[in-house]
Amino acid sequence: MSTRTFKFSVILFSIVFHWTLQAQTHHGEVSAWNVAKLNTAVNESYMTVQEKDMILEINKLRSNPKKYAEGLEHFLDKAKERLKNVGKGARNYSVRTSYSSSNNSRVEAYDTTWNYENEEEVKAIKSLILKLNTLSPLSILLPSNGIYVAAKKHAIDQIPTGEIDHIGTDGSRPWDRIKKTAPSMKESSENIACGEDNARAIVIQLLIDSGIPGYGHRENLLNPHWTHCACYHVGHIAKGLSCCYWIQNFGTVYTY
């Protein structure tokens, strides 16, 4: 018998990096987007205004990556200034966890990466701007009630723990939960962020992805295969960090 090996998405979590993202969010924001086309969730009654804004912001990014990059130059200037004036910054580490399955056995792998905070920020933003300037337009994402239910149920499950983790209290992973509530999705993934109560700030945070090995949140946002998404605005958690939690779930619908 042949061995079948399945590779699953790398699970990543982003906590806000306190480098004046809040103050910079509206600086350099590019105008003249085709909101009527990109605001695909505008009529979805199950979403809040903030959640609809998140899908709109993701679609702005995906519809014209080069245009989106124009609003990020200010972040690079500030990061360079901070590196010059303050130095490399604190030494941090990130842990990348990957999962694979072979012959019905699950294997977990961990990869720890060390970096200097301010130095890594400059590197991350440079690589982001370069990537966006070389990307062609990506698919515009449609909202999915099923994916939304998966995100919302996961948040309800996690809130009592004081944090939002990718693994549910029942051991479920993102693809397990999305497949259950949105069975038409053949591929799926998840971003979790803790930062501002503002869609654009969160998208930029996840795009820069400073300190995250492989920039996995960025890759999720820019995955060309996604067809649908849903975002759940968790908000502040009583036992959690002093930031606003968000869940972004993505899926690719089956085509027959």
PDB file of C-alpha atoms in Angstrom:
ATOM      1  CA  MET A   1       0.000   0.000   0.000  1.00  0.00           C
ATOM      2  CA  SER A   2       1.215   3.475  -0.792  1.00  0.00           C
ATOM      3  CA  THR A   3       1.653   6.105   1.895  1.00  0.00           C
ATOM      4  CA  ARG A   4      -0.515   9.186   1.587  1.00  0.00           C
ATOM      5  CA  THR A   5       0.719  12.342   3.217  1.00  0.00           C
ATOM      6  CA  PHE A   6      -1.410  15.437   3.693  1.00  0.00           C
ATOM      7  CA  LYS A   7       0.088  18.846   4.386  1.00  0.00           C
ATOM      8  CA  PHE A   8      -2.044  21.258   6.334  1.00  0.00           C
ATOM      9  CA  SER A   9      -1.809  25.011   6.548  1.00  0.00           C
ATOM     10  CA  VAL A  10       0.608  26.483   9.048  1.00  0.00           C
ATOM     11  CA  ILE A  11      -1.322  27.936  11.957  1.00  0.00           C
ATOM     12  CA  LEU A  12      -0.262  31.393  12.991  1.00  0.00           C
ATOM     13  CA  PHE A  13      -1.331  34.033  15.462  1.00  0.00           C
ATOM     14  CA  SER A  14      -0.574  37.732  15.399  1.00  0.00           C
ATOM     15  CA  ILE A  15      -0.428  40.013  18.431  1.00  0.00           C
ATOM     16  CA  VAL A  16      -0.292  43.740  17.803  1.00  0.00           C
ATOM     17  CA  PHE A  17       3.197  45.226  17.573  1.00  0.00           C
ATOM     18  CA  HIS A  18       3.252  48.481  19.525  1.00  0.00           C
ATOM     19  CA  TRP A  19       5.038  50.726  17.087  1.00  0.00           C
ATOM     20  CA  THR A  20       2.442  53.484  16.689  1.00  0.00           C
ATOM     21  CA  LEU A  21       0.330  51.525  14.219  1.00  0.00           C
ATOM     22  CA  GLN A  22      -2.759  53.250  15.577  1.00  0.00           C
ATOM     23  CA  ALA A  23      -1.384  56.727  14.889  1.00  0.00           C
ATOM     24  CA  GLN A  24      -0.241  55.814  11.399  1.00  0.00           C
ATOM     25  CA  THR A  25      -3.266  53.893  10.151  1.00  0.00           C
ATOM     26  CA  HIS A  26      -4.989  56.733   8.330  1.00  0.00           C
ATOM     27  CA  HIS A  27      -1.792  58.294   6.991  1.00  0.00           C
ATOM     28  CA  GLY A  28      -1.338  57.716   3.281  1.00  0.00           C
ATOM     29  CA  GLU A  29      -4.599  55.825   2.840  1.00  0.00           C
ATOM     30  CA  VAL A  30      -5.302  55.500  -0.862  1.00  0.00           C
ATOM     31  CA  SER A  31      -8.656  56.827  -2.021  1.00  0.00           C
ATOM     32  CA  ALA A  32     -10.862  56.216  -5.072  1.00  0.00           C
ATOM     33  CA  TRP A  33     -11.546  52.517  -4.520  1.00  0.00           C
ATOM     34  CA  ASN A  34     -14.527  50.999  -6.298  1.00  0.00           C
ATOM     35  CA  VAL A  35     -16.413  50.392  -3.061  1.00  0.00           C
ATOM     36  CA  ALA A  36     -19.621  49.304  -4.797  1.00  0.00           C
ATOM     37  CA  LYS A  37     -17.749  46.369  -6.352  1.00  0.00           C
ATOM     38  CA  LEU A  38     -15.519  45.503  -3.411  1.00  0.00           C
ATOM     39  CA  ASN A  39     -18.044  45.775  -0.560  1.00  0.00           C
ATOM     40  CA  THR A  40     -19.374  42.272  -1.192  1.00  0.00           C
ATOM     41  CA  ALA A  41     -20.723  41.808   2.338  1.00  0.00           C
ATOM     42  CA  VAL A  42     -22.715  45.048   2.457  1.00  0.00           C
ATOM     43  CA  ASN A  43     -26.095  43.274   2.434  1.00  0.00           C
ATOM     44  CA  GLU A  44     -25.220  40.431   4.808  1.00  0.00           C
ATOM     45  CA  SER A  45     -27.480  40.914   7.844  1.00  0.00           C
ATOM     46  CA  TYR A  46     -25.562  38.471  10.059  1.00  0.00           C
ATOM     47  CA  MET A  47     -22.418  40.656  10.016  1.00  0.00           C
ATOM     48  CA  THR A  48     -21.719  43.813  11.988  1.00  0.00           C
ATOM     49  CA  VAL A  49     -20.584  47.013  10.271  1.00  0.00           C
ATOM     50  CA  GLN A  50     -17.032  46.384  11.522  1.00  0.00           C
ATOM     51  CA  GLU A  51     -17.006  42.884  10.053  1.00  0.00           C
ATOM     52  CA  LYS A  52     -18.259  44.160   6.701  1.00  0.00           C
ATOM     53  CA  ASP A  53     -15.530  46.799   6.770  1.00  0.00           C
ATOM     54  CA  MET A  54     -12.936  44.062   7.243  1.00  0.00           C
ATOM     55  CA  ILE A  55     -14.054  42.198   4.112  1.00  0.00           C
ATOM     56  CA  LEU A  56     -14.095  45.477   2.197  1.00  0.00           C
ATOM     57  CA  GLU A  57     -10.525  46.219   3.316  1.00  0.00           C
ATOM     58  CA  ILE A  58      -9.344  42.739   2.332  1.00  0.00           C
ATOM     59  CA  ASN A  59     -10.947  43.180  -1.087  1.00  0.00           C
ATOM     60  CA  LYS A  60      -9.254  46.559  -1.549  1.00  0.00           C
ATOM     61  CA  LEU A  61      -5.933  44.833  -0.965  1.00  0.00           C
ATOM     62  CA  ARG A  62      -6.679  41.912  -3.266  1.00  0.00           C
ATOM     63  CA  SER A  63      -8.234  43.942  -6.084  1.00  0.00           C
ATOM     64  CA  ASN A  64      -5.152  46.119  -6.576  1.00  0.00           C
ATOM     65  CA  PRO A  65      -2.063  45.120  -4.533  1.00  0.00           C
ATOM     66  CA  LYS A  66       0.128  47.768  -6.176  1.00  0.00           C
ATOM     67  CA  LYS A  67      -2.316  50.518  -5.284  1.00  0.00           C
ATOM     68  CA  TYR A  68      -2.539  49.245  -1.714  1.00  0.00           C
ATOM     69  CA  ALA A  69       1.245  49.381  -1.437  1.00  0.00           C
ATOM     70  CA  GLU A  70       1.160  53.136  -2.009  1.00  0.00           C
ATOM     71  CA  GLY A  71      -0.329  53.625   1.448  1.00  0.00           C
ATOM     72  CA  LEU A  72       2.443  51.651   3.157  1.00  0.00           C
ATOM     73  CA  GLU A  73       5.483  53.777   2.347  1.00  0.00           C
ATOM     74  CA  HIS A  74       4.871  55.898   5.441  1.00  0.00           C
ATOM     75  CA  PHE A  75       5.133  52.800   7.636  1.00  0.00           C
ATOM     76  CA  LEU A  76       8.509  51.997   6.101  1.00  0.00           C
ATOM     77  CA  ASP A  77       9.781  55.541   6.671  1.00  0.00           C
ATOM     78  CA  LYS A  78       8.752  55.405  10.329  1.00  0.00           C
ATOM     79  CA  ALA A  79      10.298  51.958  10.822  1.00  0.00           C
ATOM     80  CA  LYS A  80      13.589  53.102   9.282  1.00  0.00           C
ATOM     81  CA  GLU A  81      13.586  56.189  11.484  1.00  0.00           C
ATOM     82  CA  ARG A  82      12.990  54.068  14.569  1.00  0.00           C
ATOM     83  CA  LEU A  83      15.793  51.663  13.623  1.00  0.00           C
ATOM     84  CA  LYS A  84      18.181  54.571  13.099  1.00  0.00           C
ATOM     85  CA  ASN A  85      17.283  56.414  16.307  1.00  0.00           C
ATOM     86  CA  VAL A  86      16.612  53.549  18.700  1.00  0.00           C
ATOM     87  CA  GLY A  87      18.689  50.712  17.287  1.00  0.00           C
ATOM     88  CA  LYS A  88      17.851  47.075  16.618  1.00  0.00           C
ATOM     89  CA  GLY A  89      15.421  46.875  19.517  1.00  0.00           C
ATOM     90  CA  ALA A  90      14.532  43.948  21.743  1.00  0.00           C
ATOM     91  CA  ARG A  91      15.468  40.407  20.773  1.00  0.00           C
ATOM     92  CA  ASN A  92      12.276  38.409  20.206  1.00  0.00           C
ATOM     93  CA  TYR A  93      11.367  34.959  19.009  1.00  0.00           C
ATOM     94  CA  SER A  94       8.456  33.421  17.133  1.00  0.00           C
ATOM     95  CA  VAL A  95       7.369  29.792  17.038  1.00  0.00           C
ATOM     96  CA  ARG A  96       5.993  28.339  13.806  1.00  0.00           C
ATOM     97  CA  THR A  97       3.849  25.231  14.247  1.00  0.00           C
ATOM     98  CA  SER A  98       3.076  22.957  11.312  1.00  0.00           C
ATOM     99  CA  TYR A  99       0.912  19.862  11.169  1.00  0.00           C
ATOM    100  CA  SER A 100       1.039  16.873   8.855  1.00  0.00           C
ATOM    101  CA  SER A 101      -0.707  13.535   8.690  1.00  0.00           C
ATOM    102  CA  SER A 102       0.630  10.247   7.371  1.00  0.00           C
ATOM    103  CA  ASN A 103      -1.060   6.844   7.632  1.00  0.00           C
ATOM    104  CA  ASN A 104      -3.642   8.279  10.018  1.00  0.00           C
ATOM    105  CA  SER A 105      -1.017   9.603  12.451  1.00  0.00           C
ATOM    106  CA  ARG A 106      -0.641  13.330  13.115  1.00  0.00           C
ATOM    107  CA  VAL A 107       2.786  14.923  13.380  1.00  0.00           C
ATOM    108  CA  GLU A 108       3.475  18.376  14.805  1.00  0.00           C
ATOM    109  CA  ALA A 109       6.661  20.316  13.983  1.00  0.00           C
ATOM    110  CA  TYR A 110       7.967  23.473  15.661  1.00  0.00           C
ATOM    111  CA  ASP A 111      10.389  26.036  14.294  1.00  0.00           C
ATOM    112  CA  THR A 112      11.686  28.875  16.476  1.00  0.00           C
ATOM    113  CA  THR A 113      13.009  32.039  14.830  1.00  0.00           C
ATOM    114  CA  TRP A 114      14.874  34.827  16.644  1.00  0.00           C
ATOM    115  CA  ASN A 115      15.018  38.457  15.495  1.00  0.00           C
ATOM    116  CA  TYR A 116      15.564  42.022  16.663  1.00  0.00           C
ATOM    117  CA  GLU A 117      12.273  43.922  16.778  1.00  0.00           C
ATOM    118  CA  ASN A 118      13.112  47.169  14.940  1.00  0.00           C
ATOM    119  CA  GLU A 119      15.399  45.483  12.432  1.00  0.00           C
ATOM    120  CA  GLU A 120      12.741  42.896  11.646  1.00  0.00           C
ATOM    121  CA  GLU A 121      10.063  45.577  11.136  1.00  0.00           C
ATOM    122  CA  VAL A 122      12.091  47.256   8.391  1.00  0.00           C
ATOM    123  CA  LYS A 123      12.779  43.915   6.735  1.00  0.00           C
ATOM    124  CA  ALA A 124       9.124  42.873   6.905  1.00  0.00           C
ATOM    125  CA  ILE A 125       7.746  46.122   5.468  1.00  0.00           C
ATOM    126  CA  LYS A 126      10.323  46.177   2.658  1.00  0.00           C
ATOM    127  CA  SER A 127       9.431  42.633   1.672  1.00  0.00           C
ATOM    128  CA  LEU A 128       5.707  43.452   1.818  1.00  0.00           C
ATOM    129  CA  ILE A 129       5.953  46.484  -0.460  1.00  0.00           C
ATOM    130  CA  LEU A 130       8.098  44.516  -2.898  1.00  0.00           C
ATOM    131  CA  LYS A 131       5.611  41.654  -2.961  1.00  0.00           C
ATOM    132  CA  LEU A 132       2.564  43.875  -3.453  1.00  0.00           C
ATOM    133  CA  ASN A 133       4.266  45.734  -6.294  1.00  0.00           C
ATOM    134  CA  THR A 134       4.876  42.476  -8.151  1.00  0.00           C
ATOM    135  CA  LEU A 135       1.399  40.979  -7.656  1.00  0.00           C
ATOM    136  CA  SER A 136      -1.393  40.988 -10.199  1.00  0.00           C
ATOM    137  CA  PRO A 137      -4.969  41.565  -8.986  1.00  0.00           C
ATOM    138  CA  LEU A 138      -6.390  38.666  -6.988  1.00  0.00           C
ATOM    139  CA  SER A 139      -9.908  37.292  -6.713  1.00  0.00           C
ATOM    140  CA  ILE A 140     -12.503  39.418  -4.939  1.00  0.00           C
ATOM    141  CA  LEU A 141     -13.784  37.455  -1.948  1.00  0.00           C
ATOM    142  CA  LEU A 142     -17.442  36.775  -1.330  1.00  0.00           C
ATOM    143  CA  PRO A 143     -18.939  36.480   2.160  1.00  0.00           C
ATOM    144  CA  SER A 144     -19.896  33.067   3.496  1.00  0.00           C
ATOM    145  CA  ASN A 145     -22.428  32.515   6.261  1.00  0.00           C
ATOM    146  CA  GLY A 146     -21.039  29.042   6.897  1.00  0.00           C
ATOM    147  CA  ILE A 147     -17.479  30.318   7.350  1.00  0.00           C
ATOM    148  CA  TYR A 148     -18.798  33.107   9.555  1.00  0.00           C
ATOM    149  CA  VAL A 149     -20.574  30.609  11.802  1.00  0.00           C
ATOM    150  CA  ALA A 150     -17.294  28.686  12.179  1.00  0.00           C
ATOM    151  CA  ALA A 151     -15.455  31.850  13.249  1.00  0.00           C
ATOM    152  CA  LYS A 152     -18.209  32.956  15.648  1.00  0.00           C
ATOM    153  CA  LYS A 153     -18.569  29.543  17.303  1.00  0.00           C
ATOM    154  CA  HIS A 154     -14.811  29.341  17.738  1.00  0.00           C
ATOM    155  CA  ALA A 155     -14.754  32.760  19.413  1.00  0.00           C
ATOM    156  CA  ILE A 156     -17.538  31.737  21.803  1.00  0.00           C
ATOM    157  CA  ASP A 157     -15.586  28.587  22.613  1.00  0.00           C
ATOM    158  CA  GLN A 158     -12.342  30.487  23.243  1.00  0.00           C
ATOM    159  CA  ILE A 159     -13.453  33.597  25.165  1.00  0.00           C
ATOM    160  CA  PRO A 160     -13.728  31.813  28.556  1.00  0.00           C
ATOM    161  CA  THR A 161     -10.066  30.734  28.216  1.00  0.00           C
ATOM    162  CA  GLY A 162      -8.884  34.370  28.117  1.00  0.00           C
ATOM    163  CA  GLU A 163      -7.327  34.115  24.654  1.00  0.00           C
ATOM    164  CA  ILE A 164      -8.169  33.198  21.078  1.00  0.00           C
ATOM    165  CA  ASP A 165      -6.129  30.238  19.855  1.00  0.00           C
ATOM    166  CA  HIS A 166      -6.358  28.339  16.578  1.00  0.00           C
ATOM    167  CA  ILE A 167      -7.020  25.052  18.359  1.00  0.00           C
ATOM    168  CA  GLY A 168     -10.475  24.743  19.911  1.00  0.00           C
ATOM    169  CA  THR A 169     -11.120  23.344  23.378  1.00  0.00           C
ATOM    170  CA  ASP A 170     -12.291  20.171  21.604  1.00  0.00           C
ATOM    171  CA  GLY A 171      -8.985  19.902  19.712  1.00  0.00           C
ATOM    172  CA  SER A 172     -10.456  21.148  16.432  1.00  0.00           C
ATOM    173  CA  ARG A 173      -8.326  23.006  13.890  1.00  0.00           C
ATOM    174  CA  PRO A 174      -9.595  25.785  11.576  1.00  0.00           C
ATOM    175  CA  TRP A 175     -10.168  23.431   8.628  1.00  0.00           C
ATOM    176  CA  ASP A 176     -12.174  21.085  10.852  1.00  0.00           C
ATOM    177  CA  ARG A 177     -14.509  23.855  11.975  1.00  0.00           C
ATOM    178  CA  ILE A 178     -14.911  25.450   8.540  1.00  0.00           C
ATOM    179  CA  LYS A 179     -15.559  22.112   6.846  1.00  0.00           C
ATOM    180  CA  LYS A 180     -18.299  21.387   9.380  1.00  0.00           C
ATOM    181  CA  THR A 181     -20.255  24.610   8.874  1.00  0.00           C
ATOM    182  CA  ALA A 182     -19.270  25.293   5.236  1.00  0.00           C
ATOM    183  CA  PRO A 183     -18.998  21.832   3.626  1.00  0.00           C
ATOM    184  CA  SER A 184     -18.668  23.262   0.109  1.00  0.00           C
ATOM    185  CA  MET A 185     -15.182  24.572   0.949  1.00  0.00           C
ATOM    186  CA  LYS A 186     -12.333  22.347  -0.217  1.00  0.00           C
ATOM    187  CA  GLU A 187      -9.550  24.459   1.281  1.00  0.00           C
ATOM    188  CA  SER A 188      -9.539  26.794   4.265  1.00  0.00           C
ATOM    189  CA  SER A 189      -7.359  28.698   6.687  1.00  0.00           C
ATOM    190  CA  GLU A 190      -7.502  31.192   9.524  1.00  0.00           C
ATOM    191  CA  ASN A 191      -5.857  34.367  10.778  1.00  0.00           C
ATOM    192  CA  ILE A 192      -6.203  35.564  14.349  1.00  0.00           C
ATOM    193  CA  ALA A 193      -5.134  39.064  15.327  1.00  0.00           C
ATOM    194  CA  CYS A 194      -5.076  41.103  18.499  1.00  0.00           C
ATOM    195  CA  GLY A 195      -4.738  44.815  17.821  1.00  0.00           C
ATOM    196  CA  GLU A 196      -6.803  47.845  16.921  1.00  0.00           C
ATOM    197  CA  ASP A 197     -10.582  48.033  16.706  1.00  0.00           C
ATOM    198  CA  ASN A 198     -10.157  49.077  13.074  1.00  0.00           C
ATOM    199  CA  ALA A 199     -10.251  46.914   9.945  1.00  0.00           C
ATOM    200  CA  ARG A 200      -7.494  48.688   8.027  1.00  0.00           C
ATOM    201  CA  ALA A 201      -5.109  48.637  10.993  1.00  0.00           C
ATOM    202  CA  ILE A 202      -5.613  44.886  11.399  1.00  0.00           C
ATOM    203  CA  VAL A 203      -5.109  44.142   7.695  1.00  0.00           C
ATOM    204  CA  ILE A 204      -1.886  46.174   7.697  1.00  0.00           C
ATOM    205  CA  GLN A 205      -0.741  44.473  10.904  1.00  0.00           C
ATOM    206  CA  LEU A 206      -1.275  41.029   9.385  1.00  0.00           C
ATOM    207  CA  LEU A 207       0.310  42.042   6.075  1.00  0.00           C
ATOM    208  CA  ILE A 208       3.492  43.344   7.707  1.00  0.00           C
ATOM    209  CA  ASP A 209       3.561  40.265   9.951  1.00  0.00           C
ATOM    210  CA  SER A 210       6.763  41.360  11.649  1.00  0.00           C
ATOM    211  CA  GLY A 211       8.444  38.508  13.501  1.00  0.00           C
ATOM    212  CA  ILE A 212       6.243  35.770  12.021  1.00  0.00           C
ATOM    213  CA  PRO A 213       8.258  33.064  10.190  1.00  0.00           C
ATOM    214  CA  GLY A 214       7.286  32.943   6.529  1.00  0.00           C
ATOM    215  CA  TYR A 215       4.831  35.830   6.951  1.00  0.00           C
ATOM    216  CA  GLY A 216       2.006  33.316   7.125  1.00  0.00           C
ATOM    217  CA  HIS A 217      -0.791  35.816   7.861  1.00  0.00           C
ATOM    218  CA  ARG A 218       0.290  37.828   4.823  1.00  0.00           C
ATOM    219  CA  GLU A 219       0.246  34.712   2.681  1.00  0.00           C
ATOM    220  CA  ASN A 220      -3.279  33.921   3.854  1.00  0.00           C
ATOM    221  CA  LEU A 221      -4.504  37.388   2.877  1.00  0.00           C
ATOM    222  CA  LEU A 222      -2.817  37.130  -0.529  1.00  0.00           C
ATOM    223  CA  ASN A 223      -3.668  33.508  -1.338  1.00  0.00           C
ATOM    224  CA  PRO A 224      -4.939  33.581  -4.953  1.00  0.00           C
ATOM    225  CA  HIS A 225      -7.096  30.485  -4.490  1.00  0.00           C
ATOM    226  CA  TRP A 226      -9.559  31.869  -1.941  1.00  0.00           C
ATOM    227  CA  THR A 227     -13.114  32.503  -3.132  1.00  0.00           C
ATOM    228  CA  HIS A 228     -14.851  33.295   0.170  1.00  0.00           C
ATOM    229  CA  CYS A 229     -14.122  34.747   3.587  1.00  0.00           C
ATOM    230  CA  ALA A 230     -15.752  35.835   6.802  1.00  0.00           C
ATOM    231  CA  CYS A 231     -14.471  37.897   9.698  1.00  0.00           C
ATOM    232  CA  TYR A 232     -15.647  37.828  13.290  1.00  0.00           C
ATOM    233  CA  HIS A 233     -15.056  40.857  15.494  1.00  0.00           C
ATOM    234  CA  VAL A 234     -14.416  39.299  18.911  1.00  0.00           C
ATOM    235  CA  GLY A 235     -13.520  42.562  20.643  1.00  0.00           C
ATOM    236  CA  HIS A 236     -11.851  42.793  24.022  1.00  0.00           C
ATOM    237  CA  ILE A 237     -11.726  39.750  26.282  1.00  0.00           C
ATOM    238  CA  ALA A 238     -12.000  40.224  30.042  1.00  0.00           C
ATOM    239  CA  LYS A 239      -9.131  37.827  30.814  1.00  0.00           C
ATOM    240  CA  GLY A 240      -7.172  38.546  27.652  1.00  0.00           C
ATOM    241  CA  LEU A 241      -4.650  41.085  26.434  1.00  0.00           C
ATOM    242  CA  SER A 242      -5.602  44.760  26.304  1.00  0.00           C
ATOM    243  CA  CYS A 243      -6.318  44.710  22.582  1.00  0.00           C
ATOM    244  CA  CYS A 244      -9.161  43.879  20.230  1.00  0.00           C
ATOM    245  CA  TYR A 245      -9.350  40.314  18.924  1.00  0.00           C
ATOM    246  CA  TRP A 246     -10.363  39.430  15.364  1.00  0.00           C
ATOM    247  CA  ILE A 247     -10.806  36.136  13.506  1.00  0.00           C
ATOM    248  CA  GLN A 248     -10.438  36.001   9.719  1.00  0.00           C
ATOM    249  CA  ASN A 249     -11.470  32.744   8.027  1.00  0.00           C
ATOM    250  CA  PHE A 250     -10.905  31.928   4.356  1.00  0.00           C
ATOM    251  CA  GLY A 251     -12.183  29.215   2.034  1.00  0.00           C
ATOM    252  CA  THR A 252     -12.133  27.935  -1.518  1.00  0.00           C
ATOM    253  CA  VAL A 253     -15.443  26.588  -2.761  1.00  0.00           C
ATOM    254  CA  TYR A 254     -15.708  23.293  -4.576  1.00  0.00           C
ATOM    255  CA  THR A 255     -16.200  23.557  -8.332  1.00  0.00           C
ATOM    256  CA  TYR A 256     -17.679  20.600 -10.154  1.00  0.00           C
TER     257      TYR A 256
END
